[in-house]
Amino acid sequence: TKIGEINLSNNLIENLDFSLSLPVLKEINLSNNKLTETPDLSGSENLRKVNLSKNEIVDGSAASSWGTV
């Protein structure tokens, strides 16, 4: 099974303190949570869309490893 899209919106997620390595993932929705920093998605090289709206992000440094999203 190949996961192309994940919707984790509206789950009160405060952090994702692990590296998400899903090479076939194309879209992830993490909106409406309580994230304070961008998650490490560097292992998801086919990722094209990331929704982090309505979070509390103050540290976006992990996003620099995403490449072009």
mmCIF file of N, CA and C in Angstrom:
data_model
loop_
_atom_site.group_PDB
_atom_site.id
_atom_site.type_symbol
_atom_site.label_atom_id
_atom_site.label_comp_id
_atom_site.label_asym_id
_atom_site.label_seq_id
_atom_site.Cartn_x
_atom_site.Cartn_y
_atom_site.Cartn_z
ATOM 1 N N THR A 1 0.837 -1.181 0.000
ATOM 2 C CA THR A 1 0.000 0.000 0.000
ATOM 3 C C THR A 1 0.883 1.245 0.000
ATOM 4 N N LYS A 2 0.550 2.183 -0.854
ATOM 5 C CA LYS A 2 1.292 3.438 -0.939
ATOM 6 C C LYS A 2 0.415 4.570 -0.432
ATOM 7 N N ILE A 3 0.928 5.297 0.541
ATOM 8 C CA ILE A 3 0.191 6.423 1.116
ATOM 9 C C ILE A 3 0.599 7.690 0.372
ATOM 10 N N GLY A 4 -0.341 8.302 -0.337
ATOM 11 C CA GLY A 4 -0.058 9.510 -1.090
ATOM 12 C C GLY A 4 -0.488 10.771 -0.369
ATOM 13 N N GLU A 5 -1.437 10.652 0.563
ATOM 14 C CA GLU A 5 -1.970 11.817 1.262
ATOM 15 C C GLU A 5 -2.303 11.442 2.700
ATOM 16 N N ILE A 6 -1.949 12.336 3.626
ATOM 17 C CA ILE A 6 -2.267 12.128 5.044
ATOM 18 C C ILE A 6 -2.966 13.379 5.560
ATOM 19 N N ASN A 7 -4.082 13.201 6.247
ATOM 20 C CA ASN A 7 -4.801 14.306 6.856
ATOM 21 C C ASN A 7 -4.766 14.119 8.366
ATOM 22 N N LEU A 8 -3.965 14.946 9.032
ATOM 23 C CA LEU A 8 -3.860 14.923 10.498
ATOM 24 C C LEU A 8 -4.380 16.230 11.097
ATOM 25 N N SER A 9 -5.262 16.897 10.378
ATOM 26 C CA SER A 9 -5.795 18.172 10.859
ATOM 27 C C SER A 9 -6.730 17.978 12.043
ATOM 28 N N ASN A 10 -6.830 19.030 12.852
ATOM 29 C CA ASN A 10 -7.758 19.063 13.991
ATOM 30 C C ASN A 10 -7.536 17.926 14.996
ATOM 31 N N ASN A 11 -6.286 17.677 15.343
ATOM 32 C CA ASN A 11 -5.966 16.599 16.285
ATOM 33 C C ASN A 11 -5.231 17.074 17.539
ATOM 34 N N LEU A 12 -5.099 18.373 17.721
ATOM 35 C CA LEU A 12 -4.396 18.945 18.877
ATOM 36 C C LEU A 12 -2.946 18.450 18.981
ATOM 37 N N ILE A 13 -2.320 18.149 17.844
ATOM 38 C CA ILE A 13 -0.929 17.683 17.823
ATOM 39 C C ILE A 13 -0.016 18.832 18.235
ATOM 40 N N GLU A 14 0.824 18.598 19.224
ATOM 41 C CA GLU A 14 1.747 19.621 19.710
ATOM 42 C C GLU A 14 3.123 19.507 19.079
ATOM 43 N N ASN A 15 3.550 18.294 18.738
ATOM 44 C CA ASN A 15 4.837 18.135 18.058
ATOM 45 C C ASN A 15 4.909 16.793 17.353
ATOM 46 N N LEU A 16 5.741 16.747 16.357
ATOM 47 C CA LEU A 16 6.060 15.510 15.664
ATOM 48 C C LEU A 16 7.566 15.370 15.822
ATOM 49 N N ASP A 17 8.000 14.777 16.904
ATOM 50 C CA ASP A 17 9.433 14.725 17.204
ATOM 51 C C ASP A 17 10.075 13.449 16.674
ATOM 52 N N PHE A 18 9.759 13.150 15.427
ATOM 53 C CA PHE A 18 10.381 12.054 14.710
ATOM 54 C C PHE A 18 10.457 12.465 13.247
ATOM 55 N N SER A 19 11.350 11.866 12.520
ATOM 56 C CA SER A 19 11.487 12.159 11.097
ATOM 57 C C SER A 19 10.456 11.335 10.331
ATOM 58 N N LEU A 20 9.646 12.005 9.557
ATOM 59 C CA LEU A 20 8.618 11.330 8.766
ATOM 60 C C LEU A 20 9.212 10.976 7.409
ATOM 61 N N SER A 21 9.453 9.689 7.195
ATOM 62 C CA SER A 21 10.073 9.232 5.959
ATOM 63 C C SER A 21 9.074 8.375 5.180
ATOM 64 N N LEU A 22 8.326 9.037 4.321
ATOM 65 C CA LEU A 22 7.357 8.364 3.460
ATOM 66 C C LEU A 22 7.643 8.813 2.028
ATOM 67 N N PRO A 23 8.473 8.087 1.306
ATOM 68 C CA PRO A 23 8.936 8.548 -0.003
ATOM 69 C C PRO A 23 7.837 8.767 -1.040
ATOM 70 N N VAL A 24 6.680 8.139 -0.912
ATOM 71 C CA VAL A 24 5.609 8.337 -1.898
ATOM 72 C C VAL A 24 4.585 9.385 -1.460
ATOM 73 N N LEU A 25 4.737 9.919 -0.261
ATOM 74 C CA LEU A 25 3.803 10.924 0.248
ATOM 75 C C LEU A 25 3.877 12.187 -0.608
ATOM 76 N N LYS A 26 2.715 12.662 -1.067
ATOM 77 C CA LYS A 26 2.655 13.862 -1.891
ATOM 78 C C LYS A 26 2.006 15.036 -1.168
ATOM 79 N N GLU A 27 1.170 14.749 -0.171
ATOM 80 C CA GLU A 27 0.441 15.819 0.501
ATOM 81 C C GLU A 27 0.217 15.458 1.964
ATOM 82 N N ILE A 28 0.432 16.452 2.853
ATOM 83 C CA ILE A 28 0.145 16.247 4.269
ATOM 84 C C ILE A 28 -0.571 17.485 4.807
ATOM 85 N N ASN A 29 -1.642 17.244 5.533
ATOM 86 C CA ASN A 29 -2.428 18.323 6.128
ATOM 87 C C ASN A 29 -2.272 18.239 7.640
ATOM 88 N N LEU A 30 -1.595 19.222 8.199
ATOM 89 C CA LEU A 30 -1.392 19.309 9.653
ATOM 90 C C LEU A 30 -2.041 20.580 10.207
ATOM 91 N N SER A 31 -3.033 21.095 9.507
ATOM 92 C CA SER A 31 -3.668 22.350 9.923
ATOM 93 C C SER A 31 -4.485 22.182 11.204
ATOM 94 N N ASN A 32 -4.711 23.308 11.856
ATOM 95 C CA ASN A 32 -5.545 23.356 13.067
ATOM 96 C C ASN A 32 -5.060 22.411 14.162
ATOM 97 N N ASN A 33 -3.765 22.474 14.436
ATOM 98 C CA ASN A 33 -3.173 21.730 15.543
ATOM 99 C C ASN A 33 -2.486 22.718 16.467
ATOM 100 N N LYS A 34 -1.557 22.259 17.249
ATOM 101 C CA LYS A 34 -0.831 23.120 18.183
ATOM 102 C C LYS A 34 0.678 23.019 17.970
ATOM 103 N N LEU A 35 1.079 22.793 16.725
ATOM 104 C CA LEU A 35 2.499 22.680 16.396
ATOM 105 C C LEU A 35 3.207 24.010 16.639
ATOM 106 N N THR A 36 4.395 23.959 17.228
ATOM 107 C CA THR A 36 5.183 25.167 17.450
ATOM 108 C C THR A 36 6.420 25.217 16.563
ATOM 109 N N GLU A 37 6.723 24.098 15.883
ATOM 110 C CA GLU A 37 7.830 24.087 14.930
ATOM 111 C C GLU A 37 7.471 23.199 13.753
ATOM 112 N N THR A 38 8.111 23.457 12.626
ATOM 113 C CA THR A 38 7.835 22.658 11.441
ATOM 114 C C THR A 38 8.415 21.266 11.628
ATOM 115 N N PRO A 39 7.688 20.238 11.218
ATOM 116 C CA PRO A 39 8.173 18.866 11.364
ATOM 117 C C PRO A 39 9.262 18.544 10.338
ATOM 118 N N ASP A 40 10.087 17.547 10.638
ATOM 119 C CA ASP A 40 11.123 17.090 9.718
ATOM 120 C C ASP A 40 10.475 16.168 8.688
ATOM 121 N N LEU A 41 10.302 16.662 7.492
ATOM 122 C CA LEU A 41 9.695 15.901 6.409
ATOM 123 C C LEU A 41 10.705 15.611 5.306
ATOM 124 N N SER A 42 11.984 15.710 5.627
ATOM 125 C CA SER A 42 13.038 15.576 4.625
ATOM 126 C C SER A 42 13.082 14.199 3.972
ATOM 127 N N GLY A 43 12.546 13.166 4.609
ATOM 128 C CA GLY A 43 12.527 11.829 4.031
ATOM 129 C C GLY A 43 11.366 11.586 3.087
ATOM 130 N N SER A 44 10.574 12.609 2.852
ATOM 131 C CA SER A 44 9.413 12.495 1.956
ATOM 132 C C SER A 44 9.702 13.306 0.697
ATOM 133 N N GLU A 45 10.579 12.761 -0.154
ATOM 134 C CA GLU A 45 11.094 13.529 -1.295
ATOM 135 C C GLU A 45 10.073 13.848 -2.387
ATOM 136 N N ASN A 46 8.921 13.204 -2.400
ATOM 137 C CA ASN A 46 7.889 13.513 -3.391
ATOM 138 C C ASN A 46 6.812 14.445 -2.852
ATOM 139 N N LEU A 47 7.006 14.956 -1.661
ATOM 140 C CA LEU A 47 6.045 15.847 -1.029
ATOM 141 C C LEU A 47 5.901 17.136 -1.830
ATOM 142 N N ARG A 48 4.665 17.504 -2.160
ATOM 143 C CA ARG A 48 4.401 18.699 -2.951
ATOM 144 C C ARG A 48 3.524 19.711 -2.231
ATOM 145 N N LYS A 49 2.765 19.272 -1.227
ATOM 146 C CA LYS A 49 1.857 20.197 -0.534
ATOM 147 C C LYS A 49 1.870 19.904 0.960
ATOM 148 N N VAL A 50 2.139 20.946 1.754
ATOM 149 C CA VAL A 50 2.134 20.849 3.215
ATOM 150 C C VAL A 50 1.234 21.961 3.738
ATOM 151 N N ASN A 51 0.212 21.598 4.504
ATOM 152 C CA ASN A 51 -0.681 22.591 5.088
ATOM 153 C C ASN A 51 -0.403 22.657 6.585
ATOM 154 N N LEU A 52 0.171 23.783 7.010
ATOM 155 C CA LEU A 52 0.472 24.003 8.423
ATOM 156 C C LEU A 52 -0.316 25.202 8.967
ATOM 157 N N SER A 53 -1.381 25.575 8.288
ATOM 158 C CA SER A 53 -2.150 26.744 8.710
ATOM 159 C C SER A 53 -2.802 26.522 10.074
ATOM 160 N N LYS A 54 -3.024 27.618 10.751
ATOM 161 C CA LYS A 54 -3.682 27.632 12.061
ATOM 162 C C LYS A 54 -2.975 26.747 13.085
ATOM 163 N N ASN A 55 -1.661 26.929 13.170
ATOM 164 C CA ASN A 55 -0.828 26.318 14.196
ATOM 165 C C ASN A 55 -0.156 27.445 14.968
ATOM 166 N N GLU A 56 0.768 27.139 15.814
ATOM 167 C CA GLU A 56 1.460 28.128 16.644
ATOM 168 C C GLU A 56 2.960 28.091 16.360
ATOM 169 N N ILE A 57 3.325 27.984 15.097
ATOM 170 C CA ILE A 57 4.720 27.775 14.701
ATOM 171 C C ILE A 57 5.562 29.022 14.961
ATOM 172 N N VAL A 58 6.636 28.820 15.721
ATOM 173 C CA VAL A 58 7.604 29.879 15.990
ATOM 174 C C VAL A 58 8.984 29.510 15.446
ATOM 175 N N ASP A 59 9.209 28.225 15.163
ATOM 176 C CA ASP A 59 10.488 27.758 14.619
ATOM 177 C C ASP A 59 10.235 27.004 13.332
ATOM 178 N N GLY A 60 10.575 27.617 12.218
ATOM 179 C CA GLY A 60 10.365 26.998 10.922
ATOM 180 C C GLY A 60 11.642 26.462 10.306
ATOM 181 N N SER A 61 12.670 26.245 11.097
ATOM 182 C CA SER A 61 13.976 25.850 10.563
ATOM 183 C C SER A 61 13.974 24.498 9.862
ATOM 184 N N ALA A 62 13.140 23.554 10.273
ATOM 185 C CA ALA A 62 13.117 22.243 9.634
ATOM 186 C C ALA A 62 12.620 22.322 8.194
ATOM 187 N N ALA A 63 11.869 23.344 7.873
ATOM 188 C CA ALA A 63 11.328 23.491 6.517
ATOM 189 C C ALA A 63 12.444 23.675 5.489
ATOM 190 N N SER A 64 13.601 24.145 5.912
ATOM 191 C CA SER A 64 14.703 24.351 4.971
ATOM 192 C C SER A 64 15.205 23.050 4.367
ATOM 193 N N SER A 65 14.929 21.925 5.011
ATOM 194 C CA SER A 65 15.387 20.631 4.495
ATOM 195 C C SER A 65 14.375 19.989 3.540
ATOM 196 N N TRP A 66 13.234 20.618 3.327
ATOM 197 C CA TRP A 66 12.196 20.047 2.481
ATOM 198 C C TRP A 66 12.478 20.165 0.998
ATOM 199 N N GLY A 67 13.335 21.080 0.603
ATOM 200 C CA GLY A 67 13.539 21.314 -0.825
ATOM 201 C C GLY A 67 12.412 22.189 -1.345
ATOM 202 N N THR A 68 11.939 21.912 -2.546
ATOM 203 C CA THR A 68 10.867 22.696 -3.147
ATOM 204 C C THR A 68 9.532 22.016 -2.896
ATOM 205 N N VAL A 69 8.713 22.650 -2.073
ATOM 206 C CA VAL A 69 7.376 22.134 -1.769
ATOM 207 C C VAL A 69 6.375 23.176 -2.172
#
